[in-house]
């Protein structure tokens, strides 16, 4: 069954407006990637996951398909599962099917329309399970109004979304998650350091879907906040930053624009960039060291045969 959505703590239009104003007022310009995910952005991301260049999703699926039984055994029976950044819930089905008698599944995502639709589609498959949509900013686990499901609390964070955080943000998220999940644990997907050519292909697909996903942030600002971005004037630019071991995504403005927002106006010169996303890559040892520093105990890790991607089981003391 699907329960009514829990109280929303999501980034509202006012938060989006405030963060976008700060982005445009400061140089260099940068905004959090969570604002990609309105209904349009969520659908575009689902298309990205099916692209031939985008190795992450199919590689993670291969690991889950091979090792989900071992993961479920470590989680144990009667668990309460909380998925951070739930999206389309496709990976959650694999986990829920493998678990023994889960008590509750809470799907947390910032895109409410997409979340509720995805959970409604999942509902007939799990008629006896308490399914809870929570429209909220999952990047701050300490603020989530979860209540209690009565079971061992386990976080599920697939897709390497942890890579969207800077190392400092990742540390804050994992520290908060370790407190939230005390007595349980976290099953998390982490993308690994690899050949930059493979990364460039994945973030610059030939079909242009990632470019459309990137530009949609500005389209969303036009739709929701009444901005006047000339979206077609922005070029998608994604590259690997080897010193920081991360992919970066930017939108490069190609013509001078005056952006209206919240009663003010902001000038963007031709050639200026808006930094929209990081995708941090880790070594297995480096991520485990980070998890230990944040209060977790690494217990198991699973990788594909090429060493492209990893799934970690971390216990919360």
PDB file of C-alpha atoms in Angstrom:
ATOM      1  CA  UNK A   1       0.000   0.000   0.000  1.00  0.00           C
ATOM      2  CA  UNK A   2       1.084   3.588  -0.575  1.00  0.00           C
ATOM      3  CA  UNK A   3       0.545   5.908   2.361  1.00  0.00           C
ATOM      4  CA  UNK A   4      -0.011   9.650   1.871  1.00  0.00           C
ATOM      5  CA  UNK A   5       3.164  11.629   1.368  1.00  0.00           C
ATOM      6  CA  UNK A   6       4.910  12.500   4.610  1.00  0.00           C
ATOM      7  CA  UNK A   7       5.262  16.254   5.332  1.00  0.00           C
ATOM      8  CA  UNK A   8       7.474  17.842   2.698  1.00  0.00           C
ATOM      9  CA  UNK A   9      10.777  19.363   3.687  1.00  0.00           C
ATOM     10  CA  UNK A  10      11.745  19.660   0.027  1.00  0.00           C
ATOM     11  CA  UNK A  11      13.535  22.559  -1.530  1.00  0.00           C
ATOM     12  CA  UNK A  12      10.604  24.840  -2.346  1.00  0.00           C
ATOM     13  CA  UNK A  13      10.380  27.452  -5.065  1.00  0.00           C
ATOM     14  CA  UNK A  14      11.599  30.043  -2.570  1.00  0.00           C
ATOM     15  CA  UNK A  15      14.699  27.952  -1.791  1.00  0.00           C
ATOM     16  CA  UNK A  16      15.350  27.454  -5.499  1.00  0.00           C
ATOM     17  CA  UNK A  17      14.977  31.203  -6.050  1.00  0.00           C
ATOM     18  CA  UNK A  18      17.282  32.042  -3.147  1.00  0.00           C
ATOM     19  CA  UNK A  19      19.982  29.606  -4.284  1.00  0.00           C
ATOM     20  CA  UNK A  20      19.723  30.759  -7.895  1.00  0.00           C
ATOM     21  CA  UNK A  21      20.003  34.398  -6.808  1.00  0.00           C
ATOM     22  CA  UNK A  22      23.153  33.538  -4.864  1.00  0.00           C
ATOM     23  CA  UNK A  23      24.483  31.648  -7.889  1.00  0.00           C
ATOM     24  CA  UNK A  24      23.986  34.595 -10.230  1.00  0.00           C
ATOM     25  CA  UNK A  25      25.263  37.182  -7.745  1.00  0.00           C
ATOM     26  CA  UNK A  26      28.539  35.381  -7.005  1.00  0.00           C
ATOM     27  CA  UNK A  27      31.467  34.568  -9.254  1.00  0.00           C
ATOM     28  CA  UNK A  28      32.269  31.900 -10.191  1.00  0.00           C
ATOM     29  CA  UNK A  29      28.606  30.927 -10.617  1.00  0.00           C
ATOM     30  CA  UNK A  30      27.567  27.563  -9.135  1.00  0.00           C
ATOM     31  CA  UNK A  31      24.335  25.895  -8.035  1.00  0.00           C
ATOM     32  CA  UNK A  32      23.509  22.530  -6.441  1.00  0.00           C
ATOM     33  CA  UNK A  33      22.619  19.678  -8.838  1.00  0.00           C
ATOM     34  CA  UNK A  34      19.493  18.820  -6.827  1.00  0.00           C
ATOM     35  CA  UNK A  35      17.673  21.455  -8.889  1.00  0.00           C
ATOM     36  CA  UNK A  36      17.978  19.290 -12.001  1.00  0.00           C
ATOM     37  CA  UNK A  37      15.185  17.083 -10.716  1.00  0.00           C
ATOM     38  CA  UNK A  38      11.783  18.453 -11.515  1.00  0.00           C
ATOM     39  CA  UNK A  39       9.451  16.109 -13.443  1.00  0.00           C
ATOM     40  CA  UNK A  40      11.124  16.975 -16.773  1.00  0.00           C
ATOM     41  CA  UNK A  41      14.618  16.543 -15.371  1.00  0.00           C
ATOM     42  CA  UNK A  42      13.744  13.223 -13.745  1.00  0.00           C
ATOM     43  CA  UNK A  43      12.453  11.871 -17.058  1.00  0.00           C
ATOM     44  CA  UNK A  44      15.592  13.056 -18.838  1.00  0.00           C
ATOM     45  CA  UNK A  45      17.764  11.354 -16.242  1.00  0.00           C
ATOM     46  CA  UNK A  46      15.871   8.098 -16.793  1.00  0.00           C
ATOM     47  CA  UNK A  47      16.795   8.422 -20.493  1.00  0.00           C
ATOM     48  CA  UNK A  48      20.439   9.046 -19.591  1.00  0.00           C
ATOM     49  CA  UNK A  49      20.502   5.782 -17.654  1.00  0.00           C
ATOM     50  CA  UNK A  50      19.618   3.885 -20.852  1.00  0.00           C
ATOM     51  CA  UNK A  51      22.301   5.498 -23.043  1.00  0.00           C
ATOM     52  CA  UNK A  52      25.030   3.210 -24.420  1.00  0.00           C
ATOM     53  CA  UNK A  53      27.792   5.550 -23.188  1.00  0.00           C
ATOM     54  CA  UNK A  54      26.416   5.725 -19.647  1.00  0.00           C
ATOM     55  CA  UNK A  55      28.077   2.709 -18.044  1.00  0.00           C
ATOM     56  CA  UNK A  56      27.034   3.516 -14.459  1.00  0.00           C
ATOM     57  CA  UNK A  57      23.457   2.226 -14.423  1.00  0.00           C
ATOM     58  CA  UNK A  58      23.945  -1.040 -16.306  1.00  0.00           C
ATOM     59  CA  UNK A  59      27.139  -1.784 -14.349  1.00  0.00           C
ATOM     60  CA  UNK A  60      25.403  -1.220 -11.036  1.00  0.00           C
ATOM     61  CA  UNK A  61      22.500  -3.392 -12.201  1.00  0.00           C
ATOM     62  CA  UNK A  62      24.922  -6.170 -13.054  1.00  0.00           C
ATOM     63  CA  UNK A  63      26.391  -6.030  -9.547  1.00  0.00           C
ATOM     64  CA  UNK A  64      22.951  -5.986  -7.949  1.00  0.00           C
ATOM     65  CA  UNK A  65      21.745  -8.840 -10.136  1.00  0.00           C
ATOM     66  CA  UNK A  66      24.732 -10.978  -9.171  1.00  0.00           C
ATOM     67  CA  UNK A  67      25.115 -10.088  -5.484  1.00  0.00           C
ATOM     68  CA  UNK A  68      21.756  -8.834  -4.201  1.00  0.00           C
ATOM     69  CA  UNK A  69      21.261 -12.027  -2.177  1.00  0.00           C
ATOM     70  CA  UNK A  70      24.464 -11.446  -0.242  1.00  0.00           C
ATOM     71  CA  UNK A  71      23.488  -7.818   0.332  1.00  0.00           C
ATOM     72  CA  UNK A  72      20.048  -8.792   1.619  1.00  0.00           C
ATOM     73  CA  UNK A  73      21.577 -11.353   3.967  1.00  0.00           C
ATOM     74  CA  UNK A  74      23.746  -8.666   5.563  1.00  0.00           C
ATOM     75  CA  UNK A  75      20.752  -6.331   5.929  1.00  0.00           C
ATOM     76  CA  UNK A  76      18.735  -9.073   7.602  1.00  0.00           C
ATOM     77  CA  UNK A  77      14.990  -9.634   8.135  1.00  0.00           C
ATOM     78  CA  UNK A  78      12.390  -7.091   9.183  1.00  0.00           C
ATOM     79  CA  UNK A  79      14.322  -4.041   8.003  1.00  0.00           C
ATOM     80  CA  UNK A  80      13.014  -0.523   7.440  1.00  0.00           C
ATOM     81  CA  UNK A  81      14.496   0.682   4.128  1.00  0.00           C
ATOM     82  CA  UNK A  82      15.049   4.376   3.385  1.00  0.00           C
ATOM     83  CA  UNK A  83      16.100   5.167  -0.183  1.00  0.00           C
ATOM     84  CA  UNK A  84      17.839   8.525  -0.560  1.00  0.00           C
ATOM     85  CA  UNK A  85      17.151  10.158  -3.938  1.00  0.00           C
ATOM     86  CA  UNK A  86      14.708   7.434  -4.907  1.00  0.00           C
ATOM     87  CA  UNK A  87      13.948   8.472  -8.498  1.00  0.00           C
ATOM     88  CA  UNK A  88      12.196   5.747 -10.496  1.00  0.00           C
ATOM     89  CA  UNK A  89      12.640   3.034  -7.809  1.00  0.00           C
ATOM     90  CA  UNK A  90      13.848   0.429 -10.301  1.00  0.00           C
ATOM     91  CA  UNK A  91      16.800  -0.642  -8.146  1.00  0.00           C
ATOM     92  CA  UNK A  92      14.607  -0.624  -5.048  1.00  0.00           C
ATOM     93  CA  UNK A  93      12.540  -3.440  -6.585  1.00  0.00           C
ATOM     94  CA  UNK A  94      15.605  -5.673  -6.753  1.00  0.00           C
ATOM     95  CA  UNK A  95      16.379  -5.003  -3.111  1.00  0.00           C
ATOM     96  CA  UNK A  96      12.812  -5.386  -1.832  1.00  0.00           C
ATOM     97  CA  UNK A  97      12.392  -8.659  -3.736  1.00  0.00           C
ATOM     98  CA  UNK A  98      15.525 -10.058  -2.087  1.00  0.00           C
ATOM     99  CA  UNK A  99      14.791  -8.945   1.479  1.00  0.00           C
ATOM    100  CA  UNK A 100      13.131 -11.124   4.085  1.00  0.00           C
ATOM    101  CA  UNK A 101       9.919  -9.524   5.422  1.00  0.00           C
ATOM    102  CA  UNK A 102      10.848  -5.821   5.195  1.00  0.00           C
ATOM    103  CA  UNK A 103       8.631  -3.685   7.444  1.00  0.00           C
ATOM    104  CA  UNK A 104       8.585  -0.348   5.645  1.00  0.00           C
ATOM    105  CA  UNK A 105      10.007   1.340   2.573  1.00  0.00           C
ATOM    106  CA  UNK A 106      10.438   5.132   2.636  1.00  0.00           C
ATOM    107  CA  UNK A 107      11.300   6.675  -0.735  1.00  0.00           C
ATOM    108  CA  UNK A 108      12.880  10.133  -0.365  1.00  0.00           C
ATOM    109  CA  UNK A 109      13.199  12.434  -3.365  1.00  0.00           C
ATOM    110  CA  UNK A 110      13.027  16.132  -4.157  1.00  0.00           C
ATOM    111  CA  UNK A 111      10.828  15.637  -7.249  1.00  0.00           C
ATOM    112  CA  UNK A 112       7.405  15.014  -5.719  1.00  0.00           C
ATOM    113  CA  UNK A 113       5.391  14.392  -8.898  1.00  0.00           C
ATOM    114  CA  UNK A 114       7.874  11.836 -10.207  1.00  0.00           C
ATOM    115  CA  UNK A 115       8.231  10.172  -6.791  1.00  0.00           C
ATOM    116  CA  UNK A 116       4.517   9.686  -6.159  1.00  0.00           C
ATOM    117  CA  UNK A 117       3.991   8.282  -9.670  1.00  0.00           C
ATOM    118  CA  UNK A 118       6.907   5.866  -9.281  1.00  0.00           C
ATOM    119  CA  UNK A 119       5.720   4.645  -5.896  1.00  0.00           C
ATOM    120  CA  UNK A 120       2.155   4.201  -7.145  1.00  0.00           C
ATOM    121  CA  UNK A 121       3.489   1.984  -9.937  1.00  0.00           C
ATOM    122  CA  UNK A 122       5.409  -0.039  -7.342  1.00  0.00           C
ATOM    123  CA  UNK A 123       2.461  -0.474  -4.990  1.00  0.00           C
ATOM    124  CA  UNK A 124       0.682  -3.462  -6.633  1.00  0.00           C
ATOM    125  CA  UNK A 125       3.889  -5.486  -6.373  1.00  0.00           C
ATOM    126  CA  UNK A 126       4.087  -5.092  -2.567  1.00  0.00           C
ATOM    127  CA  UNK A 127       0.542  -5.090  -1.256  1.00  0.00           C
ATOM    128  CA  UNK A 128       1.515  -5.958   2.309  1.00  0.00           C
ATOM    129  CA  UNK A 129       4.389  -3.493   2.618  1.00  0.00           C
ATOM    130  CA  UNK A 130       4.080  -0.020   4.124  1.00  0.00           C
ATOM    131  CA  UNK A 131       5.256   2.271   1.293  1.00  0.00           C
ATOM    132  CA  UNK A 132       5.906   5.898   2.203  1.00  0.00           C
ATOM    133  CA  UNK A 133       6.752   8.712  -0.229  1.00  0.00           C
ATOM    134  CA  UNK A 134       8.709  11.520   1.412  1.00  0.00           C
ATOM    135  CA  UNK A 135       9.132  14.637  -0.727  1.00  0.00           C
ATOM    136  CA  UNK A 136      12.244  16.133   0.827  1.00  0.00           C
ATOM    137  CA  UNK A 137      15.843  17.194   0.332  1.00  0.00           C
ATOM    138  CA  UNK A 138      17.632  13.920   1.117  1.00  0.00           C
ATOM    139  CA  UNK A 139      21.019  15.664   1.274  1.00  0.00           C
ATOM    140  CA  UNK A 140      20.255  16.570   4.892  1.00  0.00           C
ATOM    141  CA  UNK A 141      19.317  13.237   6.539  1.00  0.00           C
ATOM    142  CA  UNK A 142      19.141  14.805   9.981  1.00  0.00           C
ATOM    143  CA  UNK A 143      16.082  16.863   8.941  1.00  0.00           C
ATOM    144  CA  UNK A 144      13.982  14.023   7.502  1.00  0.00           C
ATOM    145  CA  UNK A 145      10.656  13.488   9.362  1.00  0.00           C
ATOM    146  CA  UNK A 146      10.834   9.699   9.218  1.00  0.00           C
ATOM    147  CA  UNK A 147       9.033   8.639  12.378  1.00  0.00           C
ATOM    148  CA  UNK A 148       9.667   4.963  12.993  1.00  0.00           C
ATOM    149  CA  UNK A 149       8.835   1.782  11.174  1.00  0.00           C
ATOM    150  CA  UNK A 150       9.902  -0.417  14.066  1.00  0.00           C
ATOM    151  CA  UNK A 151      12.606  -2.353  12.202  1.00  0.00           C
ATOM    152  CA  UNK A 152      16.329  -2.115  11.722  1.00  0.00           C
ATOM    153  CA  UNK A 153      16.840   1.137   9.815  1.00  0.00           C
ATOM    154  CA  UNK A 154      18.846   0.729   6.612  1.00  0.00           C
ATOM    155  CA  UNK A 155      19.714   3.390   4.059  1.00  0.00           C
ATOM    156  CA  UNK A 156      19.784   2.581   0.335  1.00  0.00           C
ATOM    157  CA  UNK A 157      21.736   5.065  -1.798  1.00  0.00           C
ATOM    158  CA  UNK A 158      22.475   3.592  -5.230  1.00  0.00           C
ATOM    159  CA  UNK A 159      23.525   5.317  -8.431  1.00  0.00           C
ATOM    160  CA  UNK A 160      26.712   6.979  -7.166  1.00  0.00           C
ATOM    161  CA  UNK A 161      24.758  10.112  -6.198  1.00  0.00           C
ATOM    162  CA  UNK A 162      27.275  10.502  -3.376  1.00  0.00           C
ATOM    163  CA  UNK A 163      29.629  11.655  -6.143  1.00  0.00           C
ATOM    164  CA  UNK A 164      27.537  14.806  -6.639  1.00  0.00           C
ATOM    165  CA  UNK A 165      28.796  16.019  -3.267  1.00  0.00           C
ATOM    166  CA  UNK A 166      32.124  17.706  -2.690  1.00  0.00           C
ATOM    167  CA  UNK A 167      34.318  15.727  -0.260  1.00  0.00           C
ATOM    168  CA  UNK A 168      33.198  18.087   2.515  1.00  0.00           C
ATOM    169  CA  UNK A 169      29.523  17.654   1.630  1.00  0.00           C
ATOM    170  CA  UNK A 170      29.963  13.881   1.388  1.00  0.00           C
ATOM    171  CA  UNK A 171      31.510  13.855   4.844  1.00  0.00           C
ATOM    172  CA  UNK A 172      28.589  15.844   6.294  1.00  0.00           C
ATOM    173  CA  UNK A 173      26.023  13.602   4.586  1.00  0.00           C
ATOM    174  CA  UNK A 174      27.660  10.353   5.707  1.00  0.00           C
ATOM    175  CA  UNK A 175      28.107  11.620   9.276  1.00  0.00           C
ATOM    176  CA  UNK A 176      24.426  12.562   9.469  1.00  0.00           C
ATOM    177  CA  UNK A 177      23.409   9.253   7.856  1.00  0.00           C
ATOM    178  CA  UNK A 178      25.471   7.242  10.352  1.00  0.00           C
ATOM    179  CA  UNK A 179      23.563   8.896  13.213  1.00  0.00           C
ATOM    180  CA  UNK A 180      20.201   8.407  11.494  1.00  0.00           C
ATOM    181  CA  UNK A 181      20.897   4.728  10.775  1.00  0.00           C
ATOM    182  CA  UNK A 182      22.361   3.726  14.141  1.00  0.00           C
ATOM    183  CA  UNK A 183      21.976  -0.003  14.672  1.00  0.00           C
ATOM    184  CA  UNK A 184      21.480  -0.515  10.938  1.00  0.00           C
ATOM    185  CA  UNK A 185      23.573   0.393   7.953  1.00  0.00           C
ATOM    186  CA  UNK A 186      23.919   1.891   4.501  1.00  0.00           C
ATOM    187  CA  UNK A 187      24.036   0.141   1.123  1.00  0.00           C
ATOM    188  CA  UNK A 188      25.608   2.680  -1.231  1.00  0.00           C
ATOM    189  CA  UNK A 189      26.809   2.827  -4.842  1.00  0.00           C
ATOM    190  CA  UNK A 190      30.151   4.519  -5.518  1.00  0.00           C
ATOM    191  CA  UNK A 191      31.674   5.202  -8.933  1.00  0.00           C
ATOM    192  CA  UNK A 192      35.372   4.391  -9.205  1.00  0.00           C
ATOM    193  CA  UNK A 193      38.353   6.225 -10.707  1.00  0.00           C
ATOM    194  CA  UNK A 194      38.878   5.134 -14.324  1.00  0.00           C
ATOM    195  CA  UNK A 195      40.082   6.128 -17.793  1.00  0.00           C
ATOM    196  CA  UNK A 196      39.027   9.763 -18.387  1.00  0.00           C
ATOM    197  CA  UNK A 197      38.054   8.915 -21.978  1.00  0.00           C
ATOM    198  CA  UNK A 198      35.323   6.629 -20.687  1.00  0.00           C
ATOM    199  CA  UNK A 199      34.098   9.349 -18.357  1.00  0.00           C
ATOM    200  CA  UNK A 200      34.051  11.966 -21.111  1.00  0.00           C
ATOM    201  CA  UNK A 201      31.959   9.687 -23.324  1.00  0.00           C
ATOM    202  CA  UNK A 202      29.468   9.033 -20.505  1.00  0.00           C
ATOM    203  CA  UNK A 203      28.891  12.725 -19.743  1.00  0.00           C
ATOM    204  CA  UNK A 204      28.916  13.935 -23.355  1.00  0.00           C
ATOM    205  CA  UNK A 205      26.602  11.449 -25.054  1.00  0.00           C
ATOM    206  CA  UNK A 206      26.150  11.627 -28.812  1.00  0.00           C
ATOM    207  CA  UNK A 207      22.358  11.915 -28.548  1.00  0.00           C
ATOM    208  CA  UNK A 208      22.630  15.098 -26.472  1.00  0.00           C
ATOM    209  CA  UNK A 209      20.408  13.851 -23.644  1.00  0.00           C
ATOM    210  CA  UNK A 210      22.876  14.897 -20.928  1.00  0.00           C
ATOM    211  CA  UNK A 211      23.116  18.339 -22.526  1.00  0.00           C
ATOM    212  CA  UNK A 212      19.300  18.646 -22.435  1.00  0.00           C
ATOM    213  CA  UNK A 213      19.310  17.468 -18.805  1.00  0.00           C
ATOM    214  CA  UNK A 214      21.888  20.123 -17.918  1.00  0.00           C
ATOM    215  CA  UNK A 215      20.019  22.937 -19.717  1.00  0.00           C
ATOM    216  CA  UNK A 216      16.711  21.891 -18.140  1.00  0.00           C
ATOM    217  CA  UNK A 217      17.842  23.517 -14.893  1.00  0.00           C
ATOM    218  CA  UNK A 218      17.532  26.881 -16.652  1.00  0.00           C
ATOM    219  CA  UNK A 219      14.261  25.865 -18.292  1.00  0.00           C
ATOM    220  CA  UNK A 220      12.945  24.989 -14.879  1.00  0.00           C
ATOM    221  CA  UNK A 221      13.952  28.420 -13.593  1.00  0.00           C
ATOM    222  CA  UNK A 222      12.010  30.004 -16.464  1.00  0.00           C
ATOM    223  CA  UNK A 223       8.924  27.875 -15.779  1.00  0.00           C
ATOM    224  CA  UNK A 224       8.863  28.064 -11.993  1.00  0.00           C
ATOM    225  CA  UNK A 225      10.545  31.358 -11.138  1.00  0.00           C
ATOM    226  CA  UNK A 226       9.617  33.528 -14.125  1.00  0.00           C
ATOM    227  CA  UNK A 227      13.205  33.896 -15.298  1.00  0.00           C
ATOM    228  CA  UNK A 228      14.121  34.735 -18.867  1.00  0.00           C
ATOM    229  CA  UNK A 229      17.165  32.579 -19.533  1.00  0.00           C
ATOM    230  CA  UNK A 230      17.837  32.171 -23.267  1.00  0.00           C
ATOM    231  CA  UNK A 231      18.345  28.455 -22.736  1.00  0.00           C
ATOM    232  CA  UNK A 232      19.486  27.744 -26.295  1.00  0.00           C
ATOM    233  CA  UNK A 233      22.404  30.140 -25.783  1.00  0.00           C
ATOM    234  CA  UNK A 234      24.016  27.871 -23.172  1.00  0.00           C
ATOM    235  CA  UNK A 235      26.421  25.134 -24.201  1.00  0.00           C
ATOM    236  CA  UNK A 236      26.778  21.933 -22.199  1.00  0.00           C
ATOM    237  CA  UNK A 237      30.388  21.424 -21.112  1.00  0.00           C
ATOM    238  CA  UNK A 238      31.568  18.366 -19.138  1.00  0.00           C
ATOM    239  CA  UNK A 239      35.190  17.442 -18.439  1.00  0.00           C
ATOM    240  CA  UNK A 240      37.358  15.423 -16.051  1.00  0.00           C
ATOM    241  CA  UNK A 241      39.312  17.333 -13.399  1.00  0.00           C
ATOM    242  CA  UNK A 242      42.216  14.973 -12.580  1.00  0.00           C
ATOM    243  CA  UNK A 243      43.561  16.870  -9.568  1.00  0.00           C
ATOM    244  CA  UNK A 244      40.184  16.575  -7.848  1.00  0.00           C
ATOM    245  CA  UNK A 245      39.293  13.190  -9.379  1.00  0.00           C
ATOM    246  CA  UNK A 246      35.890  14.349 -10.518  1.00  0.00           C
ATOM    247  CA  UNK A 247      33.814  15.116 -13.582  1.00  0.00           C
ATOM    248  CA  UNK A 248      32.467  18.655 -13.729  1.00  0.00           C
ATOM    249  CA  UNK A 249      29.405  19.865 -15.638  1.00  0.00           C
ATOM    250  CA  UNK A 250      28.991  23.496 -16.648  1.00  0.00           C
ATOM    251  CA  UNK A 251      26.671  25.599 -18.757  1.00  0.00           C
ATOM    252  CA  UNK A 252      28.652  28.094 -20.852  1.00  0.00           C
ATOM    253  CA  UNK A 253      26.771  31.237 -21.835  1.00  0.00           C
ATOM    254  CA  UNK A 254      27.440  32.234 -25.465  1.00  0.00           C
ATOM    255  CA  UNK A 255      25.751  35.647 -25.562  1.00  0.00           C
ATOM    256  CA  UNK A 256      25.305  38.488 -23.074  1.00  0.00           C
ATOM    257  CA  UNK A 257      22.051  38.189 -21.111  1.00  0.00           C
ATOM    258  CA  UNK A 258      20.202  40.147 -18.433  1.00  0.00           C
ATOM    259  CA  UNK A 259      18.437  37.600 -16.193  1.00  0.00           C
ATOM    260  CA  UNK A 260      15.327  38.686 -14.306  1.00  0.00           C
ATOM    261  CA  UNK A 261      14.772  36.961 -10.953  1.00  0.00           C
ATOM    262  CA  UNK A 262      12.866  37.975  -7.830  1.00  0.00           C
ATOM    263  CA  UNK A 263      12.490  41.623  -8.747  1.00  0.00           C
ATOM    264  CA  UNK A 264      16.185  41.980  -9.551  1.00  0.00           C
ATOM    265  CA  UNK A 265      18.347  41.608 -12.622  1.00  0.00           C
ATOM    266  CA  UNK A 266      21.660  39.808 -13.075  1.00  0.00           C
ATOM    267  CA  UNK A 267      24.084  40.279 -15.959  1.00  0.00           C
ATOM    268  CA  UNK A 268      25.711  37.234 -17.558  1.00  0.00           C
ATOM    269  CA  UNK A 269      28.496  37.996 -20.001  1.00  0.00           C
ATOM    270  CA  UNK A 270      29.267  35.838 -23.003  1.00  0.00           C
ATOM    271  CA  UNK A 271      31.718  33.132 -21.947  1.00  0.00           C
ATOM    272  CA  UNK A 272      30.629  32.991 -18.305  1.00  0.00           C
ATOM    273  CA  UNK A 273      29.975  29.571 -16.822  1.00  0.00           C
ATOM    274  CA  UNK A 274      27.382  28.204 -14.412  1.00  0.00           C
ATOM    275  CA  UNK A 275      28.842  25.183 -12.605  1.00  0.00           C
ATOM    276  CA  UNK A 276      25.923  22.761 -12.234  1.00  0.00           C
ATOM    277  CA  UNK A 277      27.357  19.429 -11.084  1.00  0.00           C
ATOM    278  CA  UNK A 278      30.351  17.519  -9.785  1.00  0.00           C
ATOM    279  CA  UNK A 279      30.663  13.750 -10.047  1.00  0.00           C
ATOM    280  CA  UNK A 280      33.382  12.644  -7.667  1.00  0.00           C
ATOM    281  CA  UNK A 281      35.210   9.373  -8.372  1.00  0.00           C
ATOM    282  CA  UNK A 282      36.733   7.288  -5.570  1.00  0.00           C
ATOM    283  CA  UNK A 283      39.086   4.402  -5.000  1.00  0.00           C
ATOM    284  CA  UNK A 284      37.603   1.631  -2.853  1.00  0.00           C
ATOM    285  CA  UNK A 285      40.115   2.298  -0.088  1.00  0.00           C
ATOM    286  CA  UNK A 286      39.577   6.058  -0.260  1.00  0.00           C
ATOM    287  CA  UNK A 287      35.810   5.733   0.107  1.00  0.00           C
ATOM    288  CA  UNK A 288      36.117   3.242   2.957  1.00  0.00           C
ATOM    289  CA  UNK A 289      38.465   5.613   4.796  1.00  0.00           C
ATOM    290  CA  UNK A 290      35.887   8.386   4.377  1.00  0.00           C
ATOM    291  CA  UNK A 291      33.119   6.122   5.702  1.00  0.00           C
ATOM    292  CA  UNK A 292      35.162   5.188   8.788  1.00  0.00           C
ATOM    293  CA  UNK A 293      35.835   8.864   9.539  1.00  0.00           C
ATOM    294  CA  UNK A 294      32.058   9.461   9.409  1.00  0.00           C
ATOM    295  CA  UNK A 295      31.115   6.758  11.906  1.00  0.00           C
ATOM    296  CA  UNK A 296      30.544   3.706   9.685  1.00  0.00           C
ATOM    297  CA  UNK A 297      32.237   0.298   9.705  1.00  0.00           C
ATOM    298  CA  UNK A 298      32.871  -1.046   6.167  1.00  0.00           C
ATOM    299  CA  UNK A 299      31.785  -4.684   6.086  1.00  0.00           C
ATOM    300  CA  UNK A 300      31.561  -5.685   2.416  1.00  0.00           C
ATOM    301  CA  UNK A 301      32.170  -4.328  -1.076  1.00  0.00           C
ATOM    302  CA  UNK A 302      31.115  -5.693  -4.462  1.00  0.00           C
ATOM    303  CA  UNK A 303      32.552  -4.647  -7.858  1.00  0.00           C
ATOM    304  CA  UNK A 304      32.031  -5.519 -11.512  1.00  0.00           C
ATOM    305  CA  UNK A 305      34.687  -7.474 -13.390  1.00  0.00           C
ATOM    306  CA  UNK A 306      36.119  -4.334 -15.027  1.00  0.00           C
ATOM    307  CA  UNK A 307      36.414  -2.424 -11.746  1.00  0.00           C
ATOM    308  CA  UNK A 308      34.210   0.422 -12.961  1.00  0.00           C
ATOM    309  CA  UNK A 309      31.762   0.622 -10.062  1.00  0.00           C
ATOM    310  CA  UNK A 310      31.352  -0.514  -6.452  1.00  0.00           C
ATOM    311  CA  UNK A 311      28.581  -1.244  -3.954  1.00  0.00           C
ATOM    312  CA  UNK A 312      29.440  -0.898  -0.269  1.00  0.00           C
ATOM    313  CA  UNK A 313      27.744  -2.249   2.837  1.00  0.00           C
ATOM    314  CA  UNK A 314      28.519   0.031   5.780  1.00  0.00           C
ATOM    315  CA  UNK A 315      27.331  -0.714   9.306  1.00  0.00           C
ATOM    316  CA  UNK A 316      26.278   2.150  11.548  1.00  0.00           C
ATOM    317  CA  UNK A 317      27.440   1.581  15.117  1.00  0.00           C
TER     318      UNK A 317
END
